[in-house]
CSV table of C-alpha atoms and ligand atoms in Angstrom, one decimal:
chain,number,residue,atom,x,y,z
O,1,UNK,CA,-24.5,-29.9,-48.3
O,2,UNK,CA,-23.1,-26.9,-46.6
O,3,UNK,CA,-19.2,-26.5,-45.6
O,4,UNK,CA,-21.1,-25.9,-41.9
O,5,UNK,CA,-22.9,-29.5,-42.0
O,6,UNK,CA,-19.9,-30.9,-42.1
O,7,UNK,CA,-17.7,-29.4,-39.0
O,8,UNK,CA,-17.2,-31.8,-36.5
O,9,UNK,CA,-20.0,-31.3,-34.1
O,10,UNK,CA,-18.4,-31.4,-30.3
O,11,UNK,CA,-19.7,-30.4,-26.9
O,12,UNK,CA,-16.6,-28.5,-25.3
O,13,UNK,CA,-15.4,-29.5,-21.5
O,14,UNK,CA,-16.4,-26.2,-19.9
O,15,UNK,CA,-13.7,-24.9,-17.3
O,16,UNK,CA,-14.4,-23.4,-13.9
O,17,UNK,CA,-15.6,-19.9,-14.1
O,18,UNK,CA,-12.2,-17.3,-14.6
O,19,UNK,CA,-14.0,-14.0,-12.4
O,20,UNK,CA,-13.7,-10.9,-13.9
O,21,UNK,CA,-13.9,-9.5,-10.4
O,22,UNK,CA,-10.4,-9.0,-8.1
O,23,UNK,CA,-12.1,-9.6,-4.9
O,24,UNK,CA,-13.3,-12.8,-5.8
O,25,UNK,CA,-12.5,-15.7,-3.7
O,26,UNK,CA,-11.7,-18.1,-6.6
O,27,UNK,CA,-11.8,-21.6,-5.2
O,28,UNK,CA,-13.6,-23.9,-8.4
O,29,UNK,CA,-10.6,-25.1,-10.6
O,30,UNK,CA,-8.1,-26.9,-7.7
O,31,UNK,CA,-5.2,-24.3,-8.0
O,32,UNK,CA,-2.5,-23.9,-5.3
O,33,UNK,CA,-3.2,-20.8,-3.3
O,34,UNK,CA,0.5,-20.4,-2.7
O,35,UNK,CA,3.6,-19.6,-5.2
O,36,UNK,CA,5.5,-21.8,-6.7
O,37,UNK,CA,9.2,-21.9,-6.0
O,38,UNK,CA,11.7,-19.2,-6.2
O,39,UNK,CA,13.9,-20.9,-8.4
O,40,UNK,CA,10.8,-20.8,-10.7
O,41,UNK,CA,10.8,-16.7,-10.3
O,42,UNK,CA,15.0,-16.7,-11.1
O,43,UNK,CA,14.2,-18.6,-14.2
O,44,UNK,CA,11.6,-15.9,-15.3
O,45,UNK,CA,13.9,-13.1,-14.0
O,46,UNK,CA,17.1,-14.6,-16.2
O,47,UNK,CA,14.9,-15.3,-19.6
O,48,UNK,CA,16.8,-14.4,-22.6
O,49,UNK,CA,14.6,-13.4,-25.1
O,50,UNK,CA,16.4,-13.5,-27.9
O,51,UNK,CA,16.3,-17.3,-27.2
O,52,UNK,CA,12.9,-17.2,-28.3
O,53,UNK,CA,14.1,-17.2,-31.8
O,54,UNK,CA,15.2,-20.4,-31.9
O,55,UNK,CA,12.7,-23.6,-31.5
O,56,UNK,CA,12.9,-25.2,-28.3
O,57,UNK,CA,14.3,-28.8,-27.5
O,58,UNK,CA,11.9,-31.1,-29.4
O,59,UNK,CA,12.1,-33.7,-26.7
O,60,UNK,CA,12.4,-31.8,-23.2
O,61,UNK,CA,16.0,-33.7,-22.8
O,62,UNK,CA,17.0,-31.8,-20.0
O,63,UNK,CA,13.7,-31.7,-18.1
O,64,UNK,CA,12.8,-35.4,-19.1
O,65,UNK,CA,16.5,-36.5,-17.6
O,66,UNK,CA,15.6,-34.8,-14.2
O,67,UNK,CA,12.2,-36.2,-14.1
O,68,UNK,CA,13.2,-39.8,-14.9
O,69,UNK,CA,15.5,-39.1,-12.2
O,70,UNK,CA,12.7,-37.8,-9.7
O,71,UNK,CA,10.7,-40.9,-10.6
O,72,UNK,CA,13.6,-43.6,-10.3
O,73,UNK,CA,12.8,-44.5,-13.8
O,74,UNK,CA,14.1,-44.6,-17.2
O,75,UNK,CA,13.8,-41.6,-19.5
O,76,UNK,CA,12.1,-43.6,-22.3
O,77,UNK,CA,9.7,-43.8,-19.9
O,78,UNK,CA,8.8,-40.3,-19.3
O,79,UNK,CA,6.3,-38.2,-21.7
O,80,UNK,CA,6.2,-34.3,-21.1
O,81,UNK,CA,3.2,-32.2,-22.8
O,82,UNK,CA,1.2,-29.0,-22.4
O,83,UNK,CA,-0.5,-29.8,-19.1
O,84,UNK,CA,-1.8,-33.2,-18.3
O,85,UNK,CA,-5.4,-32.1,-20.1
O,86,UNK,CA,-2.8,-32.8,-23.5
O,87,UNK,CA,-1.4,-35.6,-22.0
O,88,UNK,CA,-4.7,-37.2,-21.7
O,89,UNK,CA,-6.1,-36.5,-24.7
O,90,UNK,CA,-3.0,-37.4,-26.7
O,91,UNK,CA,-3.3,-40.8,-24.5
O,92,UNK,CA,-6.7,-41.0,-25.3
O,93,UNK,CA,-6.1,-40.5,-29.3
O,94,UNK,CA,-3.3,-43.3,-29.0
O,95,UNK,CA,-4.7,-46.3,-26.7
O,96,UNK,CA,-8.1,-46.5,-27.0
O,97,UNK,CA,-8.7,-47.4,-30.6
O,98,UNK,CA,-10.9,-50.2,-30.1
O,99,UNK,CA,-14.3,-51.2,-31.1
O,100,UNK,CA,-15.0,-52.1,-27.9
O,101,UNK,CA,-15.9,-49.4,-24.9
O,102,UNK,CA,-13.2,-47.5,-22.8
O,103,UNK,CA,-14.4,-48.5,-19.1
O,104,UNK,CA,-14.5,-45.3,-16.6
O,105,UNK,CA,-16.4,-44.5,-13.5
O,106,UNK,CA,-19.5,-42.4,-13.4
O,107,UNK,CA,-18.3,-40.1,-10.8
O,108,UNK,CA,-14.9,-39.2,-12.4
O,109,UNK,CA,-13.0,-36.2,-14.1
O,110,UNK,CA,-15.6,-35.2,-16.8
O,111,UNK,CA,-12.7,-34.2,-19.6
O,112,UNK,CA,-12.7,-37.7,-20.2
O,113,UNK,CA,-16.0,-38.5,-21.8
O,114,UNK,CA,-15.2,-35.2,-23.9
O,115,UNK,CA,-12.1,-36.8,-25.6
O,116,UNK,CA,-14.3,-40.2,-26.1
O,117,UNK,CA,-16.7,-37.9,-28.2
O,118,UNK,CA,-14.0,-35.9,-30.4
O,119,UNK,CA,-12.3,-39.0,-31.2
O,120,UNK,CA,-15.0,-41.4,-31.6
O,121,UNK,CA,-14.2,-44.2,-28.8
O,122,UNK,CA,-17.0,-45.6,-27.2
O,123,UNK,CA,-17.4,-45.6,-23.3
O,124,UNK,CA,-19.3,-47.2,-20.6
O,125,UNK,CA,-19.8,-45.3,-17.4
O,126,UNK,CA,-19.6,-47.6,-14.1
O,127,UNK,CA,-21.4,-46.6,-11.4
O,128,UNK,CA,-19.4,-46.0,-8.2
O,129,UNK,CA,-21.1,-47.3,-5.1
O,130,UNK,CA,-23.2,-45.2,-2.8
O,131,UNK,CA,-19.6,-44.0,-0.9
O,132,UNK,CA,-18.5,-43.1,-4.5
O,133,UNK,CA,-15.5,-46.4,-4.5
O,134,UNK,CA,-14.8,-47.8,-7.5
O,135,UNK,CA,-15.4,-51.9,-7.5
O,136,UNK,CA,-12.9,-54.1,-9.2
O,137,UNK,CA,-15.1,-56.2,-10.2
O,138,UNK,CA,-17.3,-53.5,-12.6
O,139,UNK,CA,-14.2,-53.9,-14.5
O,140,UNK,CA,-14.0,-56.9,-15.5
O,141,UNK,CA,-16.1,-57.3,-19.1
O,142,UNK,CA,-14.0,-56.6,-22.1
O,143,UNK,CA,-12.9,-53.0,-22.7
O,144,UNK,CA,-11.1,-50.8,-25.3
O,145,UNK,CA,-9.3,-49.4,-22.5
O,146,UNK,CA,-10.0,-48.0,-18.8
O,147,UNK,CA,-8.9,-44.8,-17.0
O,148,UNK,CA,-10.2,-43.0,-14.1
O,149,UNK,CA,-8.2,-40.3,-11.8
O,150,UNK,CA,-6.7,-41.5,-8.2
O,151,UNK,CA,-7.6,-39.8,-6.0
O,152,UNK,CA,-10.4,-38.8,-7.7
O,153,UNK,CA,-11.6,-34.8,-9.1
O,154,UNK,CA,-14.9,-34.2,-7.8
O,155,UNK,CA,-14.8,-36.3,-4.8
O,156,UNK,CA,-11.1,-36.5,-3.4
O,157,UNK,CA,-11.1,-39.5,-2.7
O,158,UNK,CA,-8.2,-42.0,-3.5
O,159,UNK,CA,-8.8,-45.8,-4.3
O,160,UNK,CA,-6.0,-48.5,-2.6
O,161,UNK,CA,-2.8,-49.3,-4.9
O,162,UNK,CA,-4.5,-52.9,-4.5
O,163,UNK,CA,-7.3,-52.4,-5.8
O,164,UNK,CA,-5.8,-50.7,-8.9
O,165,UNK,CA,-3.3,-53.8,-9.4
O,166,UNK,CA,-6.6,-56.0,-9.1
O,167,UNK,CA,-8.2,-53.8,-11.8
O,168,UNK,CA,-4.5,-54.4,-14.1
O,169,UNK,CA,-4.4,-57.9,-13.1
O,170,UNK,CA,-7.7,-58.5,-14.7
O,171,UNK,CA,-7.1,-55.7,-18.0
O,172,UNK,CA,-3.8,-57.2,-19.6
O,173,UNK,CA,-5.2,-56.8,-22.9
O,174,UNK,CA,-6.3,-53.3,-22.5
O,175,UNK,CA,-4.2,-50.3,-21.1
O,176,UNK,CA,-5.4,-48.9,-17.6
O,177,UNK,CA,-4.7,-44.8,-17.4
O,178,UNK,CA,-4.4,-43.6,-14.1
O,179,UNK,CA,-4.9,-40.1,-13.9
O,180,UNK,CA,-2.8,-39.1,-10.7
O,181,UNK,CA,-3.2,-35.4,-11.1
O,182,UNK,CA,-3.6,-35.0,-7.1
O,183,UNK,CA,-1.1,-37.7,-6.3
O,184,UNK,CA,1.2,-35.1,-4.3
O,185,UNK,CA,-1.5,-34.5,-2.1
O,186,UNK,CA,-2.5,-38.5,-1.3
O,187,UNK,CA,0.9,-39.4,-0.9
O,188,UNK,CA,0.3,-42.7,-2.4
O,189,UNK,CA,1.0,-43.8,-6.4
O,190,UNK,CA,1.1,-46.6,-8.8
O,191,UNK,CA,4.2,-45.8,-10.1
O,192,UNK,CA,5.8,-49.0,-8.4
O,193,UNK,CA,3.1,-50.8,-10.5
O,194,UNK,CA,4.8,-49.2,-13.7
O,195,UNK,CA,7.8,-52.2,-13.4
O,196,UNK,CA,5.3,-55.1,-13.3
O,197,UNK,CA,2.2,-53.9,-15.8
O,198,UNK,CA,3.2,-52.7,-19.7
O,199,UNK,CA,-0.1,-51.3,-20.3
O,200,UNK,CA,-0.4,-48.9,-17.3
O,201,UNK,CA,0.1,-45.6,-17.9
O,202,UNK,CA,0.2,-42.9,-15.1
O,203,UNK,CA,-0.2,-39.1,-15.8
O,204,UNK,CA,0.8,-36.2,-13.3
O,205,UNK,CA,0.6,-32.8,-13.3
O,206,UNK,CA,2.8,-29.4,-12.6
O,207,UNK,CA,-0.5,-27.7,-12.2
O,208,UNK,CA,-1.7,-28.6,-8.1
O,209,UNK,CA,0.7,-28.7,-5.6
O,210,UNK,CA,3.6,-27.4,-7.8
O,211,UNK,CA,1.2,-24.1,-8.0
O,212,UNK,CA,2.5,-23.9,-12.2
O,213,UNK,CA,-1.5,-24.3,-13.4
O,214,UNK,CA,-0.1,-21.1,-16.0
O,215,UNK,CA,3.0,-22.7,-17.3
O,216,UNK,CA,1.2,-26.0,-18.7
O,217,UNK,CA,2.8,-28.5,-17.5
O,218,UNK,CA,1.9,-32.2,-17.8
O,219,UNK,CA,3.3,-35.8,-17.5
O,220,UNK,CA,2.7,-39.6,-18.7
O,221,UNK,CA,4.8,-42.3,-17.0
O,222,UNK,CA,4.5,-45.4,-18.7
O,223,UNK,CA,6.7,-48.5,-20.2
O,224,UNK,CA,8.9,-47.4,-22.9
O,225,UNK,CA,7.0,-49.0,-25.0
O,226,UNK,CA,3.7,-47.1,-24.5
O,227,UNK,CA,5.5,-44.0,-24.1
O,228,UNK,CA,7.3,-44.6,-27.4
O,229,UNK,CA,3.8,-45.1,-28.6
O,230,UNK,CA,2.5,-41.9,-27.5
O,231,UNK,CA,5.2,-39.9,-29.0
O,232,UNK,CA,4.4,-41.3,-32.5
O,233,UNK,CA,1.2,-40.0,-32.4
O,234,UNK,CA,2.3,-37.2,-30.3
O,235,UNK,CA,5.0,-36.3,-33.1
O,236,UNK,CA,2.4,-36.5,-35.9
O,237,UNK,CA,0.9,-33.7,-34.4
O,238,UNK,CA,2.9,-31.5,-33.1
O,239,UNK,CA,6.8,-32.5,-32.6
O,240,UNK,CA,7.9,-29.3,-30.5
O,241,UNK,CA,7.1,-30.1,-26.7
O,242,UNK,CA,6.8,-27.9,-24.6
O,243,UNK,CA,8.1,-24.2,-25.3
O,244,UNK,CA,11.4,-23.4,-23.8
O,245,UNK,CA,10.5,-21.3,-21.2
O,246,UNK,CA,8.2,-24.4,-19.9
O,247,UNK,CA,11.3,-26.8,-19.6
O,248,UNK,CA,13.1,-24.3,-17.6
O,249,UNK,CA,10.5,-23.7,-14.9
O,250,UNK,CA,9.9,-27.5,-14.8
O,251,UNK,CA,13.4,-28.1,-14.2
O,252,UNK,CA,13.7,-25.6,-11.4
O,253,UNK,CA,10.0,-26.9,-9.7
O,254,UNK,CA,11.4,-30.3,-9.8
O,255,UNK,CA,14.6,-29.5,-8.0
O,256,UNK,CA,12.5,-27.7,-5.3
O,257,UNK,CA,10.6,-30.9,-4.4
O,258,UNK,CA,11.0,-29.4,-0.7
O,259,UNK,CA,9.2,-26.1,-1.6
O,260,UNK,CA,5.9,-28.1,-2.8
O,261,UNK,CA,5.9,-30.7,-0.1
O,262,UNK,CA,5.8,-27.5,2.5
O,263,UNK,CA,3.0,-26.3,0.3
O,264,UNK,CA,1.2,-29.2,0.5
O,265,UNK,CA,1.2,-30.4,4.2
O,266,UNK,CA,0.2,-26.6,4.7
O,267,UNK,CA,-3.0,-27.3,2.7
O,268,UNK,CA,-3.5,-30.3,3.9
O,269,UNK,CA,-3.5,-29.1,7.5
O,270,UNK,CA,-6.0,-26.1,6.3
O,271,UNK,CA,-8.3,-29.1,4.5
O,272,UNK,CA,-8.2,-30.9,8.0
O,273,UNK,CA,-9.3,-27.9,10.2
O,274,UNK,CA,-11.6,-26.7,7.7
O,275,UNK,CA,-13.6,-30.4,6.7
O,276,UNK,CA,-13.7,-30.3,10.3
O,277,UNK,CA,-15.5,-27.5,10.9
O,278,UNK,CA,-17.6,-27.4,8.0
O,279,UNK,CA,-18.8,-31.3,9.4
O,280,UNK,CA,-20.0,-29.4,13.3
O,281,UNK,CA,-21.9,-27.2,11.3
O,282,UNK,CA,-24.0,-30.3,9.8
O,283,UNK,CA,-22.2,-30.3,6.5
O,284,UNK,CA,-21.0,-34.4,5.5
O,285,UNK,CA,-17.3,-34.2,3.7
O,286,UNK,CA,-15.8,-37.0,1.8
O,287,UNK,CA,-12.7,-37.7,3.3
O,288,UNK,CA,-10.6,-35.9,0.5
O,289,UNK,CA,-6.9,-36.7,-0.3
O,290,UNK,CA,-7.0,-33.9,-2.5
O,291,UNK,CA,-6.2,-29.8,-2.2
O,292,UNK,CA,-10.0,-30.1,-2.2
O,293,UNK,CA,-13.1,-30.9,-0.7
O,294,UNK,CA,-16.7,-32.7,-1.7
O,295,UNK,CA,-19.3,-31.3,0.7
O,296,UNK,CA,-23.3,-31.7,1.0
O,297,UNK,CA,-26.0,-31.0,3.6
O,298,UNK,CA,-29.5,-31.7,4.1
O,299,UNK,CA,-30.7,-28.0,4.2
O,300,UNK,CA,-29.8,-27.1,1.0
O,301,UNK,CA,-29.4,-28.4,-2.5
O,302,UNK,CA,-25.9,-28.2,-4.6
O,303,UNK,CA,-27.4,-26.0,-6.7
O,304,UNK,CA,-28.3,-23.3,-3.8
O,305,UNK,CA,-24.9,-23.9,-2.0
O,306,UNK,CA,-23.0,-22.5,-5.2
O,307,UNK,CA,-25.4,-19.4,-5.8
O,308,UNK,CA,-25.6,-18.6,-2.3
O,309,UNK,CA,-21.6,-18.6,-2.3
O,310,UNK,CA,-21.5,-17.1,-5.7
O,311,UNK,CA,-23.6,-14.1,-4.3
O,312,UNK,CA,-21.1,-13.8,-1.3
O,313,UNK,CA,-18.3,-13.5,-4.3
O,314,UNK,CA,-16.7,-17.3,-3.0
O,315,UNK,CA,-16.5,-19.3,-6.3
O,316,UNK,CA,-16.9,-22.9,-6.0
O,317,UNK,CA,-18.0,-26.1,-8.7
O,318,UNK,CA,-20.6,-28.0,-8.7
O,319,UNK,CA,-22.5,-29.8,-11.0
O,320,UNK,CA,-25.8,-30.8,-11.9
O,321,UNK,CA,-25.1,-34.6,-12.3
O,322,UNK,CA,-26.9,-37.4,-11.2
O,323,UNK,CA,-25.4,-38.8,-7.9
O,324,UNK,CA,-23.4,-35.5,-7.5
O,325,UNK,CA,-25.7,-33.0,-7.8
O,326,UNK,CA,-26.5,-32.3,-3.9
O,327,UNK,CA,-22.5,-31.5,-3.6
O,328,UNK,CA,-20.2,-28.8,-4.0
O,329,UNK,CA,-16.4,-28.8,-4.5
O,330,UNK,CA,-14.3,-26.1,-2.8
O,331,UNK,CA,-10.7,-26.1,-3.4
O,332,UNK,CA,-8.5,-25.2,-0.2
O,333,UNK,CA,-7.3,-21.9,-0.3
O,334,UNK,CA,-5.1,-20.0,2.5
O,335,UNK,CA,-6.2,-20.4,5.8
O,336,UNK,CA,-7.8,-16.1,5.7
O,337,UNK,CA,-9.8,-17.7,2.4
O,338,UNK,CA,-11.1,-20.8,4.4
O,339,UNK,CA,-11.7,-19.1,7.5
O,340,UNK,CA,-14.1,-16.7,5.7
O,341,UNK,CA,-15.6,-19.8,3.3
O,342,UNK,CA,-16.4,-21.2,6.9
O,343,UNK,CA,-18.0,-17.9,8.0
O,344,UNK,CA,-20.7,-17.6,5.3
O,345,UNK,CA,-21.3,-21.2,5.4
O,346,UNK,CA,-22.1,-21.1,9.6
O,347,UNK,CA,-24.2,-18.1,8.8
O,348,UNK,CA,-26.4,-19.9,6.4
O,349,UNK,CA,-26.6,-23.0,8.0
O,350,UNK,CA,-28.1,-20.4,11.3
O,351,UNK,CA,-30.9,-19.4,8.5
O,352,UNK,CA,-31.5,-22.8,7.5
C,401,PMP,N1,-6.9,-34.5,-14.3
C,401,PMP,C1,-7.7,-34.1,-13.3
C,401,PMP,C2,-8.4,-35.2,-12.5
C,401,PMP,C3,-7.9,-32.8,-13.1
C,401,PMP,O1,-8.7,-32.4,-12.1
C,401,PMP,C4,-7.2,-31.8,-13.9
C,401,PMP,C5,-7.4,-30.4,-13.6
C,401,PMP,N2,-8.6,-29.8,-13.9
C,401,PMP,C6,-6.5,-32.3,-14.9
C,401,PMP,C7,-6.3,-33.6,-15.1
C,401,PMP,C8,-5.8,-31.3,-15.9
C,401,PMP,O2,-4.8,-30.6,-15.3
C,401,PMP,P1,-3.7,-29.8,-16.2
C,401,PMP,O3,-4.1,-29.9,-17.6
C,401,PMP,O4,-3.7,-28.5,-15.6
C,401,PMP,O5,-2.4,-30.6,-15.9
């Protein structure tokens, strides 16, 4: 048997497109059209390199102090990785090693059925129902573990903190991820879950509406216990963090919470005027919590909505999945980005 037989066989989670070309309007992976804070420049400005030398902080302390701080909660409750994609995966790798399959939704954040495969953890898809809700009671069989991302990433839509305590209520045996990676945006968390329920486990990101999708920034809030948890398997990986340069900027986005909230309610008064306009032009729009939005119409297939925009240089995802494949998802960029989007779309809809 060849050396080649035996490399684990994987099928990788394919990013959104990165466009070679500068007047692309790039609106397919959920990035923050705006900056992130100037106190995140004057770190870059004051880096010493020479600092680089040295290894960074193995556990974040700084950053994890301010965090826990952020969060009301206690620093052995706070995990910090590279991005919440790491966070995940190293989440994935630690609590769900079961025999039995992790429970997720079939209209969810498709990473997750990528880390089932590398690591071997069988999963069960649940189908949403036809307005693409989750139902408690889908998740009530035995499991190896659940997660699923609230609001959701492709449809924007966020579930109620009640029926995610229903869903723990019924799971004490298993742990429940909640993968809150648009949370800024809804406004709403389960963080005031983490006091009553051990087994949930909450990851956030630095990547949305803190507009640091470069720096790799990533969170999991959980009990103490969990977290410990993760950081033993964490630490038999890789025991450095994040680099240095990634704790700084952290630090600074997190004391400019003000900064990202004006960021946000500005996108989410451009997702208002645009789902708007996009729905008197015949279009139907989930009603997104997100710095996205889930769009279909009648005239024309998902498929022909993302070449016909591709064509016009306006990226946007979509996938060709069961139950999703009639819709694209356009992240919101500025208001000039939208307002053209909204252009091309009323011209084609006038061909249709
Ligand atoms: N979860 C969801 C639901 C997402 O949409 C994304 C971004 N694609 C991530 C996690 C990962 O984000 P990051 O690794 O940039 O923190």
């Amino acid at each position: 048997m060849s050396w080649k037989d035996r490399i684990r066989k994987v099928e990788p989670y394919v990013s959104g497109e990165q466009p070679k070309l500068e007047q692309m309007i790039k609106l397919n992976t959920n990035e923050n059209p705006y900056p992130p804070s100037e106190k995140v420049q004057a770190v870059l400005q004051s880096v010493n390199a020479d600092k680089l030398a040295l290894y960074p902080n193995s556990d974040a302390e700084t950053l994890r102090t301010a965090l826990a701080e952020f969060w009301q909660l206690d620093e052995s409750q706070i995990f910090i990785g590279n991005g919440s994609d790491e966070v995940l995966s190293l989440s994935f790798l630690t609590f769900f090693n079961s025999d039995k399959p992790v429970f997720m939704p079939d209209v969810t954040y498709p990473f997750y059925p990528t880390y089932c495969d590398l690591y071997g953890i069988k999963y069960v898809k649940q189908a949403v129902d036809a307005d693409f809700h989750i139902q408690a009671k889908d998740y009530v069989a035995e499991n190896g573990g659940i997660i699923f991302c609230n609001p959701c990433n492709p449809t924007g839509i966020s579930e109620p903190l009640d029926l995610i305590e229903q869903i723990l209520e019924q799971n004490q045996e298993s742990v429940v991820i909640i993968d809150e990676a648009y949370a800024d945006f809804s406004g709403q968390s389960a963080i005031p879950l983490l006091d009553k329920y051990e087994n949930l486990l909450i990851t956030r990101t630095f990547s949305k509406a803190r507009s640091l999708a470069g720096i790799r920034l990533g969170v999991a809030l959980g009990s103490s216990y969990a977290i410990g948890k993760l950081y033993d398997v964490k630490n038999s990986f890789n025991s450095y963090c994040v680099d240095m340069i990634a704790q700084e900027i952290g630090l600074a986005s997190i004391q400019d919470t003000e900064q990202m909230l004006a960021n946000v309610d500005k996108i989410i008064a451009t997702r208002t005027w645009f789902s708007k306009a996009v729905e008197k032009l015949g279009f139907v729009s989930t009603d997104s919590q997100t710095n996205f939005v889930f769009i279909r119409c009648e005239q024309f297939s998902g498929q022909t909505l993302y070449d016909r925009m591709y064509n016009k240089h306006i990226i946007v995802r979509y996938w060709d999945k069961p139950g999703i494949s009639d819709w694209v998802r356009i992240t919101i960029g500025t208001d000039e980005q939208m307002k053209q989007v909204l252009d091309f779309l009323s011209k084609l809809m006038r061909e249709a």
